[in-house]
Short mmCIF file of C-alpha atoms in Angstrom, two decimals:
data_model
loop_
_atom_site.label_atom_id
_atom_site.label_comp_id
_atom_site.label_asym_id
_atom_site.label_seq_id
_atom_site.Cartn_x
_atom_site.Cartn_y
_atom_site.Cartn_z
CA UNK A 792 0.00 0.00 0.00
CA UNK A 793 2.92 2.31 0.74
CA UNK A 794 4.24 1.73 -2.78
CA UNK A 795 0.85 2.62 -4.20
CA UNK A 796 0.77 5.86 -2.16
CA UNK A 797 4.22 6.91 -3.42
CA UNK A 798 3.19 6.12 -6.97
CA UNK A 799 0.10 8.32 -6.65
CA UNK A 800 2.27 11.06 -5.15
CA UNK A 801 4.64 10.81 -8.11
CA UNK A 802 1.69 11.18 -10.51
CA UNK A 803 0.54 14.29 -8.64
CA UNK A 804 4.00 15.84 -9.03
CA UNK A 805 3.88 15.07 -12.77
CA UNK A 806 0.57 16.85 -13.08
CA UNK A 807 1.19 19.86 -10.89
CA UNK A 808 4.60 20.63 -12.45
CA UNK A 809 3.23 20.71 -16.01
CA UNK A 810 1.47 24.06 -16.61
CA UNK A 811 0.05 22.93 -19.96
CA UNK A 812 -1.65 19.97 -18.34
CA UNK A 813 -3.09 22.16 -15.60
CA UNK A 814 -4.33 24.65 -18.19
CA UNK A 815 -6.11 21.91 -20.14
CA UNK A 816 -7.44 20.30 -16.99
CA UNK A 817 -8.90 23.43 -15.43
CA UNK A 818 -8.99 26.09 -18.14
CA UNK A 819 -10.60 24.09 -20.93
CA UNK A 820 -13.71 22.96 -19.00
CA UNK A 821 -14.47 26.51 -17.86
CA UNK A 822 -13.95 27.90 -21.35
CA UNK A 823 -16.05 25.19 -23.01
CA UNK A 824 -18.94 25.42 -20.56
CA UNK A 825 -19.11 29.21 -20.99
CA UNK A 826 -18.77 29.19 -24.79
CA UNK A 827 -21.14 26.32 -25.44
CA UNK A 828 -23.52 27.33 -22.67
CA UNK A 829 -24.07 30.75 -24.20
CA UNK A 830 -23.55 29.96 -27.89
CA UNK A 831 -25.43 26.66 -28.17
CA UNK A 832 -29.03 27.73 -27.98
CA UNK A 833 -32.02 27.37 -30.29
CA UNK A 834 -33.63 30.52 -28.96
CA UNK A 835 -33.93 33.50 -31.29
CA UNK A 836 -33.70 36.84 -29.52
CA UNK A 837 -33.56 40.54 -30.44
CA UNK A 838 -34.62 39.96 -34.02
CA UNK A 839 -35.14 42.94 -36.27
CA UNK A 840 -38.68 43.10 -37.65
CA UNK A 841 -40.77 45.61 -39.63
CA UNK A 842 -44.39 46.68 -39.16
CA UNK A 843 -46.69 47.65 -42.03
CA UNK A 844 -49.77 49.03 -40.31
CA UNK A 845 -52.46 49.71 -42.92
CA UNK A 846 -55.06 50.42 -40.26
CA UNK A 847 -53.33 52.51 -37.56
CA UNK A 848 -56.01 52.04 -34.94
CA UNK A 849 -55.80 51.40 -31.15
CA UNK A 850 -55.93 47.61 -31.53
CA UNK A 851 -52.98 47.43 -33.93
CA UNK A 852 -51.09 49.87 -31.69
CA UNK A 853 -51.54 47.55 -28.71
CA UNK A 854 -50.40 44.48 -30.66
CA UNK A 855 -47.33 46.36 -31.91
CA UNK A 856 -46.59 47.46 -28.36
CA UNK A 857 -46.67 43.85 -27.17
CA UNK A 858 -44.37 42.76 -30.00
CA UNK A 859 -41.91 45.52 -29.08
CA UNK A 860 -42.06 44.55 -25.40
CA UNK A 861 -41.11 40.97 -26.22
CA UNK A 862 -37.46 39.96 -25.80
CA UNK A 863 -37.64 38.11 -29.08
CA UNK A 864 -38.10 41.18 -31.25
CA UNK A 865 -36.01 44.32 -31.32
CA UNK A 866 -35.50 47.40 -33.45
CA UNK A 867 -39.03 47.34 -34.78
CA UNK A 868 -39.06 49.33 -38.02
CA UNK A 869 -42.25 50.96 -39.28
CA UNK A 870 -42.74 50.96 -43.06
CA UNK A 871 -45.48 52.54 -45.15
CA UNK A 872 -45.66 50.33 -48.24
CA UNK A 873 -44.97 46.87 -49.59
CA UNK A 874 -42.06 48.28 -51.60
CA UNK A 875 -40.33 49.50 -48.43
CA UNK A 876 -41.00 46.12 -46.85
CA UNK A 877 -39.46 44.23 -49.76
CA UNK A 878 -36.46 46.57 -49.80
CA UNK A 879 -35.87 45.97 -46.09
CA UNK A 880 -35.87 42.19 -46.69
CA UNK A 881 -33.51 42.48 -49.65
CA UNK A 882 -31.07 44.63 -47.70
CA UNK A 883 -31.12 42.15 -44.83
CA UNK A 884 -32.35 44.75 -42.34
CA UNK A 885 -35.20 42.60 -41.05
CA UNK A 886 -35.97 38.91 -40.52
CA UNK A 887 -39.73 39.16 -40.28
CA UNK A 888 -42.55 41.59 -41.08
CA UNK A 889 -46.00 41.99 -39.56
CA UNK A 890 -48.65 43.36 -41.94
CA UNK A 891 -52.00 44.56 -40.59
CA UNK A 892 -54.95 44.69 -42.97
CA UNK A 893 -56.85 47.93 -43.47
CA UNK A 894 -59.75 48.62 -41.10
CA UNK A 895 -58.33 46.03 -38.73
CA UNK A 896 -60.23 47.15 -35.61
CA UNK A 897 -63.50 47.60 -37.49
CA UNK A 898 -63.29 44.10 -38.99
CA UNK A 899 -62.46 42.59 -35.62
CA UNK A 900 -65.31 44.36 -33.80
CA UNK A 901 -68.03 43.97 -36.44
CA UNK A 902 -67.08 40.87 -38.42
CA UNK A 903 -65.37 38.97 -35.56
CA UNK A 904 -62.29 38.43 -37.66
CA UNK A 905 -59.29 40.41 -38.85
CA UNK A 906 -56.18 39.47 -40.78
CA UNK A 907 -52.54 39.77 -39.80
CA UNK A 908 -49.90 38.59 -42.25
CA UNK A 909 -46.55 37.37 -40.95
CA UNK A 910 -43.79 37.43 -43.56
CA UNK A 911 -40.49 35.78 -42.62
CA UNK A 912 -37.11 35.48 -44.31
CA UNK A 913 -37.02 31.71 -44.92
CA UNK A 914 -33.43 31.50 -46.11
CA UNK A 915 -32.98 29.99 -42.66
CA UNK A 916 -36.16 27.90 -42.30
CA UNK A 917 -35.62 27.09 -38.62
CA UNK A 918 -35.27 30.74 -37.64
CA UNK A 919 -38.25 31.71 -39.83
CA UNK A 920 -40.42 29.03 -38.23
CA UNK A 921 -39.32 30.05 -34.73
CA UNK A 922 -40.03 33.74 -35.33
CA UNK A 923 -43.51 33.12 -36.72
CA UNK A 924 -44.28 30.88 -33.75
CA UNK A 925 -43.17 33.62 -31.34
CA UNK A 926 -45.30 36.25 -33.10
CA UNK A 927 -48.30 33.93 -33.31
CA UNK A 928 -48.09 33.21 -29.59
CA UNK A 929 -48.02 36.95 -28.78
CA UNK A 930 -51.04 37.60 -31.01
CA UNK A 931 -52.96 34.69 -29.45
CA UNK A 932 -52.17 36.03 -25.97
CA UNK A 933 -53.53 39.42 -26.99
CA UNK A 934 -56.66 37.79 -28.42
CA UNK A 935 -57.21 35.96 -25.14
CA UNK A 936 -56.91 39.22 -23.23
CA UNK A 937 -59.74 40.63 -25.38
CA UNK A 938 -62.16 37.81 -24.62
CA UNK A 939 -63.78 39.81 -21.87
CA UNK A 940 -64.54 42.60 -24.34
CA UNK A 941 -65.44 40.65 -27.46
CA UNK A 942 -67.63 37.56 -27.62
CA UNK A 943 -66.07 35.24 -30.22
CA UNK A 944 -68.48 32.48 -31.34
CA UNK A 945 -67.30 28.87 -31.54
CA UNK A 946 -63.80 29.59 -30.31
CA UNK A 947 -61.52 26.63 -29.37
CA UNK A 948 -58.94 27.34 -26.72
CA UNK A 949 -55.73 25.32 -26.59
CA UNK A 950 -53.99 25.31 -23.25
CA UNK A 951 -50.24 24.74 -23.36
CA UNK A 952 -48.16 23.59 -20.42
CA UNK A 953 -44.41 23.16 -20.67
CA UNK A 954 -43.10 20.82 -17.99
CA UNK A 955 -39.66 21.27 -16.35
CA UNK A 956 -38.78 24.25 -18.57
CA UNK A 957 -41.78 26.61 -18.70
CA UNK A 958 -39.71 29.47 -20.11
CA UNK A 959 -38.37 27.21 -22.90
CA UNK A 960 -34.77 28.18 -22.18
CA UNK A 961 -32.30 26.56 -24.54
CA UNK A 962 -29.71 26.26 -21.78
CA UNK A 963 -31.86 23.63 -20.03
CA UNK A 964 -31.16 21.30 -22.93
CA UNK A 965 -27.59 22.23 -23.76
CA UNK A 966 -26.03 22.47 -20.28
CA UNK A 967 -26.41 18.71 -19.50
CA UNK A 968 -25.02 17.89 -22.93
CA UNK A 969 -22.11 20.30 -22.57
CA UNK A 970 -21.32 18.87 -19.13
CA UNK A 971 -21.13 15.39 -20.67
CA UNK A 972 -18.97 16.62 -23.54
CA UNK A 973 -16.57 18.61 -21.34
CA UNK A 974 -16.00 15.81 -18.82
CA UNK A 975 -15.74 13.25 -21.61
CA UNK A 976 -13.13 15.14 -23.62
CA UNK A 977 -10.99 16.58 -20.84
CA UNK A 978 -10.81 13.50 -18.62
CA UNK A 979 -10.31 11.02 -21.46
CA UNK A 980 -7.74 13.23 -23.17
CA UNK A 981 -5.68 13.69 -20.01
CA UNK A 982 -5.50 10.01 -19.06
CA UNK A 983 -5.09 8.84 -22.66
CA UNK A 984 -1.51 10.15 -22.65
CA UNK A 985 -0.61 9.15 -19.11
CA UNK A 986 0.75 5.64 -19.78
CA UNK A 987 1.97 6.18 -23.32
CA UNK A 988 3.87 9.25 -22.12
CA UNK A 989 5.91 7.04 -19.79
CA UNK A 990 6.82 4.88 -22.79
CA UNK A 991 7.96 7.86 -24.86
CA UNK A 992 10.09 9.57 -22.23
CA UNK A 993 11.66 6.25 -21.14
CA UNK A 994 10.41 6.11 -17.55
CA UNK A 995 8.28 3.03 -18.20
CA UNK A 996 11.36 0.84 -17.57
CA UNK A 997 11.60 2.16 -14.00
CA UNK A 998 7.93 1.41 -13.41
CA UNK A 999 8.20 -2.09 -14.84
CA UNK A 1000 11.18 -3.05 -12.67
CA UNK A 1001 9.43 -1.76 -9.54
CA UNK A 1002 7.52 -4.31 -7.39
CA UNK A 1003 4.18 -2.57 -7.98
CA UNK A 1004 1.68 -4.70 -9.93
CA UNK A 1005 -0.07 -3.49 -13.16
CA UNK A 1006 -3.47 -3.04 -11.55
CA UNK A 1007 -1.99 -0.60 -9.01
CA UNK A 1008 -0.13 1.25 -11.75
CA UNK A 1009 -3.35 1.75 -13.70
CA UNK A 1010 -5.34 2.83 -10.63
CA UNK A 1011 -2.55 5.11 -9.44
CA UNK A 1012 -2.58 6.80 -12.85
CA UNK A 1013 -6.29 7.46 -12.40
CA UNK A 1014 -6.34 8.80 -8.83
CA UNK A 1015 -4.76 12.28 -9.37
CA UNK A 1016 -6.94 12.98 -12.42
CA UNK A 1017 -10.03 11.85 -10.50
CA UNK A 1018 -9.32 14.19 -7.58
CA UNK A 1019 -8.56 17.15 -9.84
CA UNK A 1020 -11.60 16.40 -12.00
CA UNK A 1021 -13.74 16.69 -8.87
CA UNK A 1022 -12.78 20.36 -8.80
CA UNK A 1023 -13.88 20.58 -12.42
CA UNK A 1024 -17.28 19.10 -11.57
CA UNK A 1025 -17.79 21.69 -8.83
CA UNK A 1026 -16.79 24.50 -11.24
CA UNK A 1027 -19.12 23.26 -13.98
CA UNK A 1028 -22.08 22.95 -11.60
CA UNK A 1029 -21.46 26.42 -10.14
CA UNK A 1030 -21.25 27.95 -13.62
CA UNK A 1031 -24.41 26.16 -14.69
CA UNK A 1032 -26.40 27.44 -11.72
CA UNK A 1033 -25.08 30.96 -11.23
CA UNK A 1034 -24.00 31.97 -14.74
CA UNK A 1035 -26.28 29.99 -17.07
CA UNK A 1036 -29.31 30.05 -14.74
CA UNK A 1037 -29.94 26.31 -14.87
CA UNK A 1038 -31.12 25.29 -11.38
CA UNK A 1039 -30.53 21.88 -9.81
CA UNK A 1040 -34.06 20.60 -9.24
CA UNK A 1041 -33.07 17.19 -7.88
CA UNK A 1042 -30.80 15.85 -5.18
CA UNK A 1043 -27.39 17.56 -5.29
CA UNK A 1044 -25.61 14.62 -3.63
CA UNK A 1045 -27.05 12.20 -6.21
CA UNK A 1046 -26.05 14.50 -9.06
CA UNK A 1047 -22.48 14.86 -7.77
CA UNK A 1048 -22.23 11.08 -7.24
CA UNK A 1049 -23.35 10.45 -10.82
CA UNK A 1050 -20.86 13.02 -12.10
CA UNK A 1051 -18.06 11.27 -10.18
CA UNK A 1052 -19.16 7.90 -11.60
CA UNK A 1053 -19.10 9.28 -15.14
CA UNK A 1054 -15.66 10.80 -14.47
CA UNK A 1055 -14.32 7.39 -13.42
CA UNK A 1056 -15.86 5.82 -16.54
CA UNK A 1057 -14.20 8.34 -18.82
CA UNK A 1058 -10.87 8.16 -17.00
CA UNK A 1059 -10.95 4.37 -17.44
CA UNK A 1060 -11.68 4.85 -21.15
CA UNK A 1061 -8.70 7.22 -21.42
CA UNK A 1062 -6.46 4.67 -19.71
CA UNK A 1063 -7.65 2.02 -22.16
CA UNK A 1064 -6.68 4.29 -25.08
CA UNK A 1065 -3.31 4.93 -23.45
CA UNK A 1066 -2.68 1.20 -22.95
CA UNK A 1067 -3.29 0.25 -26.58
CA UNK A 1068 -1.43 3.14 -28.27
CA UNK A 1069 2.28 3.68 -28.75
CA UNK A 1070 2.55 7.48 -29.06
CA UNK A 1071 1.01 10.55 -27.47
CA UNK A 1072 -0.08 11.89 -30.86
CA UNK A 1073 -2.15 8.81 -31.65
CA UNK A 1074 -3.61 8.79 -28.13
CA UNK A 1075 -4.58 12.48 -28.40
CA UNK A 1076 -6.07 11.93 -31.86
CA UNK A 1077 -8.13 8.99 -30.65
CA UNK A 1078 -9.35 10.78 -27.54
CA UNK A 1079 -10.23 13.99 -29.38
CA UNK A 1080 -11.54 12.91 -32.77
CA UNK A 1081 -12.63 9.43 -31.74
CA UNK A 1082 -14.67 10.67 -28.80
CA UNK A 1083 -15.72 14.20 -29.79
CA UNK A 1084 -17.87 13.30 -32.79
CA UNK A 1085 -19.70 10.35 -31.14
CA UNK A 1086 -20.33 12.52 -28.08
CA UNK A 1087 -21.81 15.35 -30.14
CA UNK A 1088 -23.65 13.24 -32.69
CA UNK A 1089 -24.82 10.23 -30.70
CA UNK A 1090 -25.37 11.43 -27.14
CA UNK A 1091 -28.78 12.87 -27.99
CA UNK A 1092 -28.31 16.44 -26.81
CA UNK A 1093 -27.93 17.93 -30.29
CA UNK A 1094 -29.77 15.46 -32.50
CA UNK A 1095 -32.67 13.22 -31.38
CA UNK A 1096 -31.51 9.61 -31.36
CA UNK A 1097 -35.06 8.45 -32.13
CA UNK A 1098 -34.80 10.06 -35.59
CA UNK A 1099 -31.58 8.23 -36.49
CA UNK A 1100 -31.36 4.95 -38.43
CA UNK A 1101 -31.57 1.81 -36.34
CA UNK A 1102 -27.85 1.08 -36.80
CA UNK A 1103 -26.87 4.45 -35.32
CA UNK A 1104 -29.36 4.01 -32.50
CA UNK A 1105 -27.64 0.74 -31.60
CA UNK A 1106 -24.16 2.30 -31.83
CA UNK A 1107 -25.23 5.19 -29.59
CA UNK A 1108 -25.67 2.72 -26.73
CA UNK A 1109 -21.89 2.32 -26.42
CA UNK A 1110 -21.33 6.06 -26.01
CA UNK A 1111 -21.02 6.78 -22.24
CA UNK A 1112 -22.06 10.41 -22.74
CA UNK A 1113 -25.52 9.30 -23.87
CA UNK A 1114 -26.29 7.69 -20.52
CA UNK A 1115 -24.75 10.52 -18.51
CA UNK A 1116 -26.78 13.07 -20.49
CA UNK A 1117 -29.97 11.18 -19.59
CA UNK A 1118 -28.94 11.06 -15.92
CA UNK A 1119 -28.16 14.79 -15.70
CA UNK A 1120 -31.40 15.76 -17.42
CA UNK A 1121 -33.40 13.48 -15.12
CA UNK A 1122 -31.80 14.65 -11.88
CA UNK A 1123 -30.86 18.25 -12.64
CA UNK A 1124 -33.76 19.39 -14.83
CA UNK A 1125 -36.66 17.07 -13.92
CA UNK A 1126 -35.74 16.74 -10.24
CA UNK A 1127 -36.29 12.98 -10.15
CA UNK A 1128 -34.54 10.45 -7.94
CA UNK A 1129 -32.37 7.36 -8.28
CA UNK A 1130 -35.31 5.07 -9.08
CA UNK A 1131 -35.53 6.76 -12.49
CA UNK A 1132 -31.82 6.47 -13.38
CA UNK A 1133 -30.76 3.13 -11.90
CA UNK A 1134 -30.55 1.50 -15.33
CA UNK A 1135 -28.29 4.22 -16.74
CA UNK A 1136 -26.16 4.08 -13.58
CA UNK A 1137 -25.69 0.32 -13.93
CA UNK A 1138 -24.68 0.75 -17.57
CA UNK A 1139 -22.00 3.30 -16.60
CA UNK A 1140 -20.74 0.99 -13.84
CA UNK A 1141 -20.58 -1.89 -16.33
CA UNK A 1142 -18.67 0.26 -18.83
CA UNK A 1143 -16.24 1.32 -16.09
CA UNK A 1144 -15.50 -2.27 -15.09
CA UNK A 1145 -15.05 -3.28 -18.74
CA UNK A 1146 -12.65 -0.41 -19.50
CA UNK A 1147 -10.62 -1.06 -16.35
CA UNK A 1148 -10.32 -4.81 -16.96
CA UNK A 1149 -9.28 -4.33 -20.59
CA UNK A 1150 -6.81 -1.56 -19.60
CA UNK A 1151 -5.13 -3.84 -17.07
CA UNK A 1152 -5.09 -6.76 -19.54
CA UNK A 1153 -3.56 -4.57 -22.23
CA UNK A 1154 -0.93 -3.10 -19.90
CA UNK A 1155 2.35 -4.50 -21.17
CA UNK A 1156 4.73 -5.63 -18.45
CA UNK A 1157 7.59 -6.01 -20.93
CA UNK A 1158 9.09 -3.45 -23.29
CA UNK A 1159 9.05 -4.32 -26.98
#
């Protein structure tokens, strides 16, 4: 046990004396969580729109006021003709236009119907669809507020209720995914070069002639990264709550325990990569390119797995980030307990055992 302790201490010295490793270990997670947390969002805010009000009555003025008060629309530009509207679209000054028909208030009061035309720049169909949905929702809200004043015959009311994310914030979806991606990349990348680095700099001979057994060498390589990654987990959770406004609805202890389990899984995967490679470049390439794309594409936080072909759905099951993403969403966003994530937890434990066993088996006790 004393030998194991000294080996862990030696690994700590290796880490703490290398500023580049410390920068990657602590600087990269903070940078990634901030960049992806703010940049990766499907919300559309502060969009420039134009208003063509052919009626100019109190009702259209109130609707325009509500559009301007929304955080989705900004710099509302008033135009007086269809030619000005078309010119604004061509010059790229606006993304959407709201056109009120003439005698809007009169038609609404006396004919129980009035027309509003929403014109969107569909060069980006997703943005166009999102903007029209926002504007439609604002107009429907205004119509509901008028129900006490106007009796609309045969009206059907649809009541919407958004569970777990009533404000439809994009960060609620992306933060769990970014947490999985950051821990996956940083932890796997750091341990993927730990063993192969000893081979390249020639210190592996000293380790091999020492009385310490392979299983202790592998675990000792993992311990310093695990302890330092715990600091990363605390930083990521603090940033998520206080900077990105994503609250922890569930049990904090359970969430931290699952994060630590996922960290061990990824560290074991990095050690496996390090055991089967012969150079740091190959190990880095495998840990970055070989893990980044599957994490982004097949974890489910950017693209729904249900929409993928069956073959990709099957492959996604071997991506640890997929199961961690489900766990974080369940605990952090939905506020549910362990009884809802026990299956995913067992899968991560199984992956950890598999990676550790293969890493130890692949650890070469003789130099080639």
